[in-house]
PDB file of C-alpha atoms in Angstrom:
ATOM      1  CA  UNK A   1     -39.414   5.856  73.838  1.00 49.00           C
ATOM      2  CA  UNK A   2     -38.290   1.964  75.057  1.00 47.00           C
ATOM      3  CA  UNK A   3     -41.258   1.193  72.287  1.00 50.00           C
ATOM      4  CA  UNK A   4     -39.756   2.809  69.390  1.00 51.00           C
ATOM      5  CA  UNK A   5     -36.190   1.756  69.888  1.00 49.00           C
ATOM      6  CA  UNK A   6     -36.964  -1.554  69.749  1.00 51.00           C
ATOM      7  CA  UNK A   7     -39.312  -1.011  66.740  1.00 54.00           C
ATOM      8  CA  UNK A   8     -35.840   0.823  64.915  1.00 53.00           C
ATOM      9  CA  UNK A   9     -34.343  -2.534  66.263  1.00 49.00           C
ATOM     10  CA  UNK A  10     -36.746  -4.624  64.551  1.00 54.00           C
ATOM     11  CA  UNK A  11     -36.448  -2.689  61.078  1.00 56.00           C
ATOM     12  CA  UNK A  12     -32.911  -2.882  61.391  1.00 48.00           C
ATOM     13  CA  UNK A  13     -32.479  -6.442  61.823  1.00 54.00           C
ATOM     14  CA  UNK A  14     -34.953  -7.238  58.962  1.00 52.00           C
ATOM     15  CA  UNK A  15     -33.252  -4.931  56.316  1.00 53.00           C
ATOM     16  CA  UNK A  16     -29.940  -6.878  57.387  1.00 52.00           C
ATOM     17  CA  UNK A  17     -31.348 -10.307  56.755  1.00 50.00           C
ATOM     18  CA  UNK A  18     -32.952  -9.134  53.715  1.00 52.00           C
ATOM     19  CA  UNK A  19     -30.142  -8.145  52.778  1.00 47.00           C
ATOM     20  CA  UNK A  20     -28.143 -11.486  53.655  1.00 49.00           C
ATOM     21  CA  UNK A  21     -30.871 -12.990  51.170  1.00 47.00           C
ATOM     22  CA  UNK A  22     -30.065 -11.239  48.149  1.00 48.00           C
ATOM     23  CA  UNK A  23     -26.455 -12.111  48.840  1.00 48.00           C
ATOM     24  CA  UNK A  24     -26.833 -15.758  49.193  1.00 48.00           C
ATOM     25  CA  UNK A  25     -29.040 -15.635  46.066  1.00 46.00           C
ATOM     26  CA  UNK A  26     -26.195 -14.435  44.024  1.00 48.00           C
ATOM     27  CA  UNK A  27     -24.083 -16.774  45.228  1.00 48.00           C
ATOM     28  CA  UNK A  28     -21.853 -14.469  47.631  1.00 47.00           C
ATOM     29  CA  UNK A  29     -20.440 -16.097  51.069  1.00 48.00           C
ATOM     30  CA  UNK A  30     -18.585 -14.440  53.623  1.00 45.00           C
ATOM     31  CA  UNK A  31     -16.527 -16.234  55.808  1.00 46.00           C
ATOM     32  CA  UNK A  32     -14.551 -14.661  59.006  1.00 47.00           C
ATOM     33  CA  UNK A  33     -11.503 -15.335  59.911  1.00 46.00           C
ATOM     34  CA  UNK A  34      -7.550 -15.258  58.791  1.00 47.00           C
ATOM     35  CA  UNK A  35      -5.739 -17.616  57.144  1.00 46.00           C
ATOM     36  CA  UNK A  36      -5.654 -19.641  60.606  1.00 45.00           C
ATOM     37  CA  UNK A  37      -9.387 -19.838  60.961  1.00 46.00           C
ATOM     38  CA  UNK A  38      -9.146 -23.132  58.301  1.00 47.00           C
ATOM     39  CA  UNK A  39     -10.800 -21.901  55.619  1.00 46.00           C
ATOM     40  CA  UNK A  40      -9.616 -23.416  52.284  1.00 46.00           C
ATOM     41  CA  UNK A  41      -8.694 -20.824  49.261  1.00 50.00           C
ATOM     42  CA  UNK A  42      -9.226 -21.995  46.032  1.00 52.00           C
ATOM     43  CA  UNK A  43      -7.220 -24.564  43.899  1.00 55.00           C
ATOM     44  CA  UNK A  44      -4.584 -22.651  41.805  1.00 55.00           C
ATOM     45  CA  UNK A  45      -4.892 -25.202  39.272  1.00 57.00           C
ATOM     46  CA  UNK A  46      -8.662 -24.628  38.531  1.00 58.00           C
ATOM     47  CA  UNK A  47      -7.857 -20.735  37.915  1.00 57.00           C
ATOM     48  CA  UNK A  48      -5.088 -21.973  35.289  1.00 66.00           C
ATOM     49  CA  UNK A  49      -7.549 -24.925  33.342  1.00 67.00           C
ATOM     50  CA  UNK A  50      -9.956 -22.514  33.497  1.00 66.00           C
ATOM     51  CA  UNK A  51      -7.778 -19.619  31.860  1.00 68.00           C
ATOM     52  CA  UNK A  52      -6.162 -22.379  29.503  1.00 68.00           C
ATOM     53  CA  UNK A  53      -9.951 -23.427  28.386  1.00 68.00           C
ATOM     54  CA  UNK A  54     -10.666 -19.562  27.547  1.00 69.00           C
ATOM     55  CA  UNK A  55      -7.702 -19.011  25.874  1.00 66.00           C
ATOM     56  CA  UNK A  56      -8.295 -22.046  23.522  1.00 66.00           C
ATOM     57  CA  UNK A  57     -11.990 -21.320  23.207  1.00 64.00           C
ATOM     58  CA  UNK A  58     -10.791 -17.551  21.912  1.00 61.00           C
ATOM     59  CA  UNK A  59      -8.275 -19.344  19.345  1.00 57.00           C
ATOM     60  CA  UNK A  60     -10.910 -21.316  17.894  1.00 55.00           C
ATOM     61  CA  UNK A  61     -13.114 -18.349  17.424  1.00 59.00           C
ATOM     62  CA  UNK A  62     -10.518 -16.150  15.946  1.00 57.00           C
ATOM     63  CA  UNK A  63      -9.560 -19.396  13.748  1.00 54.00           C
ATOM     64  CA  UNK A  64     -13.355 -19.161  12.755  1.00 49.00           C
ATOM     65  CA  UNK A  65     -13.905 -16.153  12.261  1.00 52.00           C
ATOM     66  CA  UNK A  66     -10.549 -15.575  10.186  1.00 50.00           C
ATOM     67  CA  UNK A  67     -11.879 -18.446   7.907  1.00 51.00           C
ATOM     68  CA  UNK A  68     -15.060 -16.689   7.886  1.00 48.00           C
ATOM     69  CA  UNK A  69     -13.767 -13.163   6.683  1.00 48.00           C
ATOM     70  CA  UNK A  70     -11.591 -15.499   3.985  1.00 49.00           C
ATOM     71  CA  UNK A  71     -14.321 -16.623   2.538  1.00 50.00           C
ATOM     72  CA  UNK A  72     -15.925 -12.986   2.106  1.00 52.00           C
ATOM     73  CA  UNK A  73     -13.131 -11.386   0.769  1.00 55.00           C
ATOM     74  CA  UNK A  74     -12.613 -14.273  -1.533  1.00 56.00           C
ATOM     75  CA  UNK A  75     -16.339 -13.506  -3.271  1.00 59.00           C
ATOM     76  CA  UNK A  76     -15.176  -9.765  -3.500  1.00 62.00           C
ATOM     77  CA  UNK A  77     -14.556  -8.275  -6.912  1.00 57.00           C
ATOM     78  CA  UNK A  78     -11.090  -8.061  -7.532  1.00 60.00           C
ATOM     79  CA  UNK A  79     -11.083  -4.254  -7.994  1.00 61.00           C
ATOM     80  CA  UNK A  80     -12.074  -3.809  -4.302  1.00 68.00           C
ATOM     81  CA  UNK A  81      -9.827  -3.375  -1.144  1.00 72.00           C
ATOM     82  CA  UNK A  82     -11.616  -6.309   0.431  1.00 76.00           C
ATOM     83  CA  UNK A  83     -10.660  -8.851  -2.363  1.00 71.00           C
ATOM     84  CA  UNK A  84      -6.801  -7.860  -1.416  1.00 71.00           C
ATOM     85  CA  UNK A  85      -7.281  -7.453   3.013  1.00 82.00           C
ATOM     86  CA  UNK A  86      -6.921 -11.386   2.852  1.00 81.00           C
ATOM     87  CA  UNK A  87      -3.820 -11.711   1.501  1.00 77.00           C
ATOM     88  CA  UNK A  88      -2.212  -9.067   4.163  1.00 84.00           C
ATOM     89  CA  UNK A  89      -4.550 -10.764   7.536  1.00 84.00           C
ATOM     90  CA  UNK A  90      -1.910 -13.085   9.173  1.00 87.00           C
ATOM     91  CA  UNK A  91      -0.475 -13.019  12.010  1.00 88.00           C
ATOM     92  CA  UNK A  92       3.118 -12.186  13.400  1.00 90.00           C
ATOM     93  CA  UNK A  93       3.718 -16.135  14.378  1.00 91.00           C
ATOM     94  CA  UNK A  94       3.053 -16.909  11.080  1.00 90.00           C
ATOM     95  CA  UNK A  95       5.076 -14.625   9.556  1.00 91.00           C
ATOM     96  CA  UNK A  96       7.885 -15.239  11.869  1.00 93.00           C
ATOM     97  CA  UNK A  97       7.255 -18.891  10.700  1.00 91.00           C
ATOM     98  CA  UNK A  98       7.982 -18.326   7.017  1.00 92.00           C
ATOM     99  CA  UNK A  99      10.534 -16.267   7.091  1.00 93.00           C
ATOM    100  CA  UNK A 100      13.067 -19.181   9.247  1.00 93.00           C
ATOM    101  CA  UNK A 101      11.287 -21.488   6.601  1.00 91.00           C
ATOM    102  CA  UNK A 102      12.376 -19.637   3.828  1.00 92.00           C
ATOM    103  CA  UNK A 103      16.503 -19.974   4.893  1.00 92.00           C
ATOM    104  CA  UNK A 104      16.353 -23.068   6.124  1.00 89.00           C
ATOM    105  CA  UNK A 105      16.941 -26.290   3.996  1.00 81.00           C
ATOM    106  CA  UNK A 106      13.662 -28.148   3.815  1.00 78.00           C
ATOM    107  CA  UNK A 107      11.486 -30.348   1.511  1.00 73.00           C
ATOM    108  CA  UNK A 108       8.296 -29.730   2.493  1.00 79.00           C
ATOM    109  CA  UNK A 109       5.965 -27.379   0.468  1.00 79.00           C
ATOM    110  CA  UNK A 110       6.353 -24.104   1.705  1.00 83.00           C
ATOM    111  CA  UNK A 111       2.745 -23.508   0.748  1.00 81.00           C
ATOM    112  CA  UNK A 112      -0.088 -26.233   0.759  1.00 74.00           C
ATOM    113  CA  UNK A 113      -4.646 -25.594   0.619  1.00 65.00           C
ATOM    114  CA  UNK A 114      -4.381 -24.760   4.254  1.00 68.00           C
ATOM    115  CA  UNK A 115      -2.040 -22.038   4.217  1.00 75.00           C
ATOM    116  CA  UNK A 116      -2.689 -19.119   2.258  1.00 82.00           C
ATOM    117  CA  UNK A 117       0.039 -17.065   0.768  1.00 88.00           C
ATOM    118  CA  UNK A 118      -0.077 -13.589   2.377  1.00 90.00           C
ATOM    119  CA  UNK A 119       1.603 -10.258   0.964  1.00 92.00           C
ATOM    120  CA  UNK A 120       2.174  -8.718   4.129  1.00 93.00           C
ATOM    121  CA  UNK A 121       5.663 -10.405   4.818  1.00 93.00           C
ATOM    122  CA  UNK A 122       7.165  -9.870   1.027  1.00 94.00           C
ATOM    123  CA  UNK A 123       5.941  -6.352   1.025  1.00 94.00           C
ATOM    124  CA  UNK A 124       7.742  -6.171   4.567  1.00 94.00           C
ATOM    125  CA  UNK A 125      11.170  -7.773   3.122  1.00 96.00           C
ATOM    126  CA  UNK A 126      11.178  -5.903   0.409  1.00 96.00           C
ATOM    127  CA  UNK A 127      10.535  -2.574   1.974  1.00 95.00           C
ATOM    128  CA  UNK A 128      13.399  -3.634   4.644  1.00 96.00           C
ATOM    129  CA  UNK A 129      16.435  -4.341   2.041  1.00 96.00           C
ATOM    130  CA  UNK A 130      15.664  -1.133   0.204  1.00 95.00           C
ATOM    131  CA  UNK A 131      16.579   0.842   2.971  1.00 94.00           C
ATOM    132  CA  UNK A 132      18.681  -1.707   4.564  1.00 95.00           C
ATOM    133  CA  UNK A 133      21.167  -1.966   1.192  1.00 95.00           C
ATOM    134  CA  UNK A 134      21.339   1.484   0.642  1.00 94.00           C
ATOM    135  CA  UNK A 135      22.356   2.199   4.164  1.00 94.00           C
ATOM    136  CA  UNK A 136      24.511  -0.361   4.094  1.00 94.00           C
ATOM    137  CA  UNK A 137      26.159   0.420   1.351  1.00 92.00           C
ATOM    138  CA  UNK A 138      27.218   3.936   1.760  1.00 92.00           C
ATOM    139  CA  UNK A 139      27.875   3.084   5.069  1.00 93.00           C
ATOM    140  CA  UNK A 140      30.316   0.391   3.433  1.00 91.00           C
ATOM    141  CA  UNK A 141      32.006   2.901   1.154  1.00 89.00           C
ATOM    142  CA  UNK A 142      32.204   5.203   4.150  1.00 88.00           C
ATOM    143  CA  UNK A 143      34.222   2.904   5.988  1.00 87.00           C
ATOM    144  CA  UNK A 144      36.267   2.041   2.212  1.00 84.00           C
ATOM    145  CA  UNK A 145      36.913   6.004   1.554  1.00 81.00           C
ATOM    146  CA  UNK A 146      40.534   6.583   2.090  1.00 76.00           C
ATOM    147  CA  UNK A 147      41.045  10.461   1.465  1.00 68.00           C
ATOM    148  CA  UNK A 148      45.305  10.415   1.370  1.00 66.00           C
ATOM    149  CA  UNK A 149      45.457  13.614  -0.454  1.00 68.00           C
ATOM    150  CA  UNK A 150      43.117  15.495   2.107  1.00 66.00           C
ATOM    151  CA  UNK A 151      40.599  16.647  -1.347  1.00 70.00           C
ATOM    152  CA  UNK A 152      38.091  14.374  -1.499  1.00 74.00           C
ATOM    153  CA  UNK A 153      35.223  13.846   0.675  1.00 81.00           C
ATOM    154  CA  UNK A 154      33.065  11.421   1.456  1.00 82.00           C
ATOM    155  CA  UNK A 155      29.184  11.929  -0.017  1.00 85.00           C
ATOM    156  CA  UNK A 156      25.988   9.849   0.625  1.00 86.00           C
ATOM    157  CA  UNK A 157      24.658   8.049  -2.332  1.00 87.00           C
ATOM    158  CA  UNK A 158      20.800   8.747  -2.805  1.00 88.00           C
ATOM    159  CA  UNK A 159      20.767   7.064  -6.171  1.00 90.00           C
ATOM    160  CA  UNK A 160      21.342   3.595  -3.947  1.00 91.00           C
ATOM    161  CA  UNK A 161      17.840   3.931  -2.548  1.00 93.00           C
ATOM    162  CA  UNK A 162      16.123   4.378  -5.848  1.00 93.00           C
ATOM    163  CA  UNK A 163      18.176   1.445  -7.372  1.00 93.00           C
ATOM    164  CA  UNK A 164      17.279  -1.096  -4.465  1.00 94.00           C
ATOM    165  CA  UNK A 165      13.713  -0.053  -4.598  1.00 95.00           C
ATOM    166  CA  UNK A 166      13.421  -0.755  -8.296  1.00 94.00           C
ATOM    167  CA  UNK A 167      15.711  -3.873  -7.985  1.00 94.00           C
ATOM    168  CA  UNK A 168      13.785  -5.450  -4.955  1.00 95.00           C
ATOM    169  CA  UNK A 169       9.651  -4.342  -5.805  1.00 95.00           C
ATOM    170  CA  UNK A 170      10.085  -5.635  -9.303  1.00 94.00           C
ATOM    171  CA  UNK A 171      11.814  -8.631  -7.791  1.00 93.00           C
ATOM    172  CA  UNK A 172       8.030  -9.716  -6.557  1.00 93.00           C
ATOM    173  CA  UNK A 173       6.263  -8.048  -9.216  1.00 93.00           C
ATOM    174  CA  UNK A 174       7.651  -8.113 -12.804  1.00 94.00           C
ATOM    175  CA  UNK A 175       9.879 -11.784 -12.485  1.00 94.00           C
ATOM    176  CA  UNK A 176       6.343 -13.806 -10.732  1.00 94.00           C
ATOM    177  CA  UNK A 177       4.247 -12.319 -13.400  1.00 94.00           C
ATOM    178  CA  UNK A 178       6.945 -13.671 -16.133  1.00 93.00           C
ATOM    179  CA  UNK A 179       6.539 -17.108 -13.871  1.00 92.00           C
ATOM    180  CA  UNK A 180       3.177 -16.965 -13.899  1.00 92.00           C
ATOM    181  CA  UNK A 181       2.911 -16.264 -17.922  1.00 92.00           C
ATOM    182  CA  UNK A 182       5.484 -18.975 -18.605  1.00 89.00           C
ATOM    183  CA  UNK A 183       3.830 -21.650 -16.265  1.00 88.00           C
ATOM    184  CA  UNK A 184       0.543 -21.119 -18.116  1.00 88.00           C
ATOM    185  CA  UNK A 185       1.723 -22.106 -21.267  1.00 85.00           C
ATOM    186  CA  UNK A 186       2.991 -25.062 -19.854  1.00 82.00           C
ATOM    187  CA  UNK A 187      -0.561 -25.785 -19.067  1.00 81.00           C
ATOM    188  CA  UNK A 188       0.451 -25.830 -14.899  1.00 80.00           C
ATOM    189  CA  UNK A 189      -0.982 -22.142 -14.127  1.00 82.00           C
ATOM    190  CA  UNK A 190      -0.836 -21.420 -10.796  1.00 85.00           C
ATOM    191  CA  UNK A 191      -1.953 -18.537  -8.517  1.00 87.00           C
ATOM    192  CA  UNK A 192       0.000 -15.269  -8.962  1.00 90.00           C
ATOM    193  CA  UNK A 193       0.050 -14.327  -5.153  1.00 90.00           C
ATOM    194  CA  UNK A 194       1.747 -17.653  -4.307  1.00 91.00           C
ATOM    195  CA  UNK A 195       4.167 -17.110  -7.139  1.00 92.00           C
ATOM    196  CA  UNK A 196       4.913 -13.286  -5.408  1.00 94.00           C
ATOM    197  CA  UNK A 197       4.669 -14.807  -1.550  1.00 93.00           C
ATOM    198  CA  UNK A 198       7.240 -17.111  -3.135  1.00 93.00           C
ATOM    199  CA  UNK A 199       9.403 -14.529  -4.505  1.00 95.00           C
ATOM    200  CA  UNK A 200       8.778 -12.495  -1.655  1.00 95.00           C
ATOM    201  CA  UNK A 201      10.016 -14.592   1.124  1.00 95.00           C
ATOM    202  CA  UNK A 202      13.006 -16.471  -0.763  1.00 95.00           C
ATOM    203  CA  UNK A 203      14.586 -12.339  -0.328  1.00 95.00           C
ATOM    204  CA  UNK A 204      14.963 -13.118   3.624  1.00 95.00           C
ATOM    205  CA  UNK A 205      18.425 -14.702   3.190  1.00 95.00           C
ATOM    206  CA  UNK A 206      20.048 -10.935   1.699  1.00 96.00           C
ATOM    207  CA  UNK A 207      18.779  -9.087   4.728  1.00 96.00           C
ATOM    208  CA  UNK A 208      21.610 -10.703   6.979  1.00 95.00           C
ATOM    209  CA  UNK A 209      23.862 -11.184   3.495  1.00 96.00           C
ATOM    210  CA  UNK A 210      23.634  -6.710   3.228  1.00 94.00           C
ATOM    211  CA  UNK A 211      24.425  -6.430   7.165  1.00 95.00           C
ATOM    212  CA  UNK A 212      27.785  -8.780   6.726  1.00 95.00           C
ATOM    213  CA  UNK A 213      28.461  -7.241   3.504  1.00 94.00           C
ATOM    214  CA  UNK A 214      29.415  -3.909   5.436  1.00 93.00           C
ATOM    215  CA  UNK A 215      32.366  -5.610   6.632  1.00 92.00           C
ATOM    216  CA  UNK A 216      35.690  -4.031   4.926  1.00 90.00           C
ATOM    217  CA  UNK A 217      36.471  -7.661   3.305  1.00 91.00           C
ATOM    218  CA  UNK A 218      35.802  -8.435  -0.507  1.00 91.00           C
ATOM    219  CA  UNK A 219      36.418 -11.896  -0.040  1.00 94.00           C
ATOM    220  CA  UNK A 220      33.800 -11.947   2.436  1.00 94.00           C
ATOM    221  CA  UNK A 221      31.207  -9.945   0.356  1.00 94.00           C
ATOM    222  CA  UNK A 222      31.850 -12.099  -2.391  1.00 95.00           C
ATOM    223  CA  UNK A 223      31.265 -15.101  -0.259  1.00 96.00           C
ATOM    224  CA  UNK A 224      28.235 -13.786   1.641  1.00 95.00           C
ATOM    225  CA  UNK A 225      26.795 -13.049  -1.621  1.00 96.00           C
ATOM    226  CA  UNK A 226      27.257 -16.447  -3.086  1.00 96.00           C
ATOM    227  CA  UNK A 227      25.997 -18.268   0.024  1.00 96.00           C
ATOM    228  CA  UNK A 228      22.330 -16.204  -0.623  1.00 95.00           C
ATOM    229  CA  UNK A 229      22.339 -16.812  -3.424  1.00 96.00           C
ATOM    230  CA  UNK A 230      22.490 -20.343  -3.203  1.00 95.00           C
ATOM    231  CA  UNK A 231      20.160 -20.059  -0.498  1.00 95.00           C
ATOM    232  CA  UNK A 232      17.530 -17.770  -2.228  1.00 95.00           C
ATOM    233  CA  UNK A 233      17.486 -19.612  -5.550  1.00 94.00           C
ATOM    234  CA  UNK A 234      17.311 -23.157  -3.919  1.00 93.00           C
ATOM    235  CA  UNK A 235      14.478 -22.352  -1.773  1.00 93.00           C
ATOM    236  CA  UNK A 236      12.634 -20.258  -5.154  1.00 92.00           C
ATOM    237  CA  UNK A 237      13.898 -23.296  -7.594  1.00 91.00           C
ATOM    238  CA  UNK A 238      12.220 -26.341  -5.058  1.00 89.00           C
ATOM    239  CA  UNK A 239       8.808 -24.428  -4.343  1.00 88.00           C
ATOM    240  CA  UNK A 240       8.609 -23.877  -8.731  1.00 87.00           C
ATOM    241  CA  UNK A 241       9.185 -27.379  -9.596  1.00 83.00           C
ATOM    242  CA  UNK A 242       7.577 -29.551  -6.473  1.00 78.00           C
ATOM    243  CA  UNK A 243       4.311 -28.065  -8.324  1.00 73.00           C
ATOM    244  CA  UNK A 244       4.986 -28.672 -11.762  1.00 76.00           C
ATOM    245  CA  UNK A 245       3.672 -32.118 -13.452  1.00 69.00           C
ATOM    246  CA  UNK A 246       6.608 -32.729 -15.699  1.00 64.00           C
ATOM    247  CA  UNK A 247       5.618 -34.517 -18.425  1.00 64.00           C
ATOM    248  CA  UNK A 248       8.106 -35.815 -21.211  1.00 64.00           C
ATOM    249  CA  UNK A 249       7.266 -33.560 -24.065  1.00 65.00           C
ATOM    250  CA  UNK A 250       7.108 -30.402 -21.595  1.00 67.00           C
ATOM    251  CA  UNK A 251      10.525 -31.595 -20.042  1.00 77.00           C
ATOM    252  CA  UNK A 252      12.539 -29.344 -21.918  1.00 82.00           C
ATOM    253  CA  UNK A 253      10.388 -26.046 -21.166  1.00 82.00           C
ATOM    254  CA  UNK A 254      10.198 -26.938 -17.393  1.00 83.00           C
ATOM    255  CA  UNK A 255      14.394 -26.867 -17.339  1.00 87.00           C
ATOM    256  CA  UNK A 256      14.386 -23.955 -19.305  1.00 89.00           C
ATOM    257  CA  UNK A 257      11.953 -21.808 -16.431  1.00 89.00           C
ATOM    258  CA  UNK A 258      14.134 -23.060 -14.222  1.00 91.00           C
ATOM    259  CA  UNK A 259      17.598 -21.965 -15.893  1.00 93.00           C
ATOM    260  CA  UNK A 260      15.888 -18.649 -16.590  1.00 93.00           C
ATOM    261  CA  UNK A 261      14.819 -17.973 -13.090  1.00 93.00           C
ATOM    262  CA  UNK A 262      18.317 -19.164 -11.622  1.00 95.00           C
ATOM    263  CA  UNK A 263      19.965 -16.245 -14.337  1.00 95.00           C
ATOM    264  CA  UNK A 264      17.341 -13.913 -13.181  1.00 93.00           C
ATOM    265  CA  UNK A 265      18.269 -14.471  -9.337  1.00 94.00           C
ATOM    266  CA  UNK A 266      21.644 -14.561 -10.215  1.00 95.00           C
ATOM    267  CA  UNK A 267      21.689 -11.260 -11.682  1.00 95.00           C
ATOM    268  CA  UNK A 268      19.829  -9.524  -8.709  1.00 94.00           C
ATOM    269  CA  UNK A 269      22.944 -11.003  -6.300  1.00 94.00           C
ATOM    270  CA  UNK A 270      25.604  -9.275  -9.212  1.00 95.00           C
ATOM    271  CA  UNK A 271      23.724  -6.253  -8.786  1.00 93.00           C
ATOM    272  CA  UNK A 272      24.009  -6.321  -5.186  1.00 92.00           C
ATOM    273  CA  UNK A 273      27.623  -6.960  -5.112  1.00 92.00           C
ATOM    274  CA  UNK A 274      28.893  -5.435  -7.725  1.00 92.00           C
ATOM    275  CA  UNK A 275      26.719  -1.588  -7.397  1.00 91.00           C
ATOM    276  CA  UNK A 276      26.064  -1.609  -3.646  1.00 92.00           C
ATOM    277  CA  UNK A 277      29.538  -3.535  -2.397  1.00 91.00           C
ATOM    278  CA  UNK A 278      32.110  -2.885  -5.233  1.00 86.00           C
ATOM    279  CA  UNK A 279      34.456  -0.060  -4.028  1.00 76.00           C
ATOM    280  CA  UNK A 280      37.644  -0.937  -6.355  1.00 72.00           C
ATOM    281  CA  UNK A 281      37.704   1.636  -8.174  1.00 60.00           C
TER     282      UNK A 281
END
């Protein structure tokens, strides 16, 4: 019996060393002791290099492989879904990034070769001051409807929704295409999606303009109105003309784009004011 206990000893201690081996070969220590036994823990600041390092290394792959899927759907017919996933694959930052570009005064080219125009934030604005006008609106003449008699009563407006949706999508469809048809002649053609990112973006200034408009105060719709539409048409005006290549004899048909594009933005701020915030009557 003494004989085989120590032989279940024996087997014992060599399955725990051979065990200890296979730990120290992958690199696995145990140490006793608390935090008073003077172990060290490890730096904090090599965990945070380290996740900094990752981080980066994962940017510059998504940068790579963005570029990389760019270039695909650039070679794709232009009758397939792929040729138009480009134009909508950008991120929120960048979005975010265009849109305080677009109402703030600036003179640098709000698009250059390294930044694609995308279709994902006009579609976005546009989609946003449909709904957003026609709420606002009705919710406007809500607040304007003064029932003295006690006869009348107040009724929602559908027809606003289907007016702001034809005024706003063929705000980035129908006036870039003219652009685009107009620049051509002049022998400057340029790409249509920049012409509708253009167009697209220089709408971010009404979304605050139909939120203040709700306010009972025609002087202050009229003035709100105004102020976008300075802002809109300046930012729409610059981005046209910093890539045209005036030359004398086309002089005259470069002013007159730009008068006809200020009359066209003009028109879309009457509209606004005068159907959507004109309770005089």
């Amino acid at each position: 019996m003494a004989e085989e206990q120590e032989m279940d000893l024996m087997d014992v201690r060599i399955e725990n060393a051979g065990l200890e081996a296979e730990d120290g070969g992958d690199g696995l220590e145990f140490h006793q002791g608390g935090l008073g036994s003077g172990s060290e823990s490890p730096d904090a600041s090599s965990f945070t290099s380290a996740d900094q390092k990752l981080q980066e290394e994962q940017s510059l792959l998504r940068e790579a492989q963005y570029d990389g899927a760019q270039q695909d759907d650039s070679n794709a017919s232009i009758f397939s879904m792929r040729y138009y996933r480009r134009f909508f694959n950008v991120t929120t930052n960048k979005v975010v990034h265009r849109l305080t570009r677009s109402v703030l005064p600036s003179t640098k080219e709000f698009l250059t070769e390294e930044e694609r125009a995308d279709l994902y934030g006009p579609l976005w604005i546009c989609s946003t001051l449909v709904f957003l006008t026609a709420a606002a609106g009705n919710f406007a003449s809500y607040l304007e409807f003064d029932d003295a008699d006690g006869k009348q009563t107040w009724k929602y407006d559908f027809e606003k929704v289907t007016l702001a949706a034809s005024l706003f999508y063929s705000t980035i469809s129908i006036l870039p295409v003219a652009v685009y048809i107009w620049l051509r002649r002049l022998g400057q053609p340029r790409a249509l999606t920049d012409l509708i990112c253009i167009y697209g973006y220089s709408l971010t200034i009404f979304v605050p303009v139909c939120i203040l408009c709700v306010v009972p105060s025609s002087l202050l719709r009229w003035l709100c109105v105004m102020v976008g539409f300075a802002v809109s048409s300046n930012f729409l005006t610059r981005n046209v003309w910093n890539q045209l290549n005036v030359t004398r004899d086309g002089q005259q048909q470069a002013y007159i784009l730009l008068a006809a594009i200020l009359i066209a933005h003009l028109s879309i701020a009457l509209t606004m004011r005068w159907y959507f915030f004109d309770f005089s009557s």
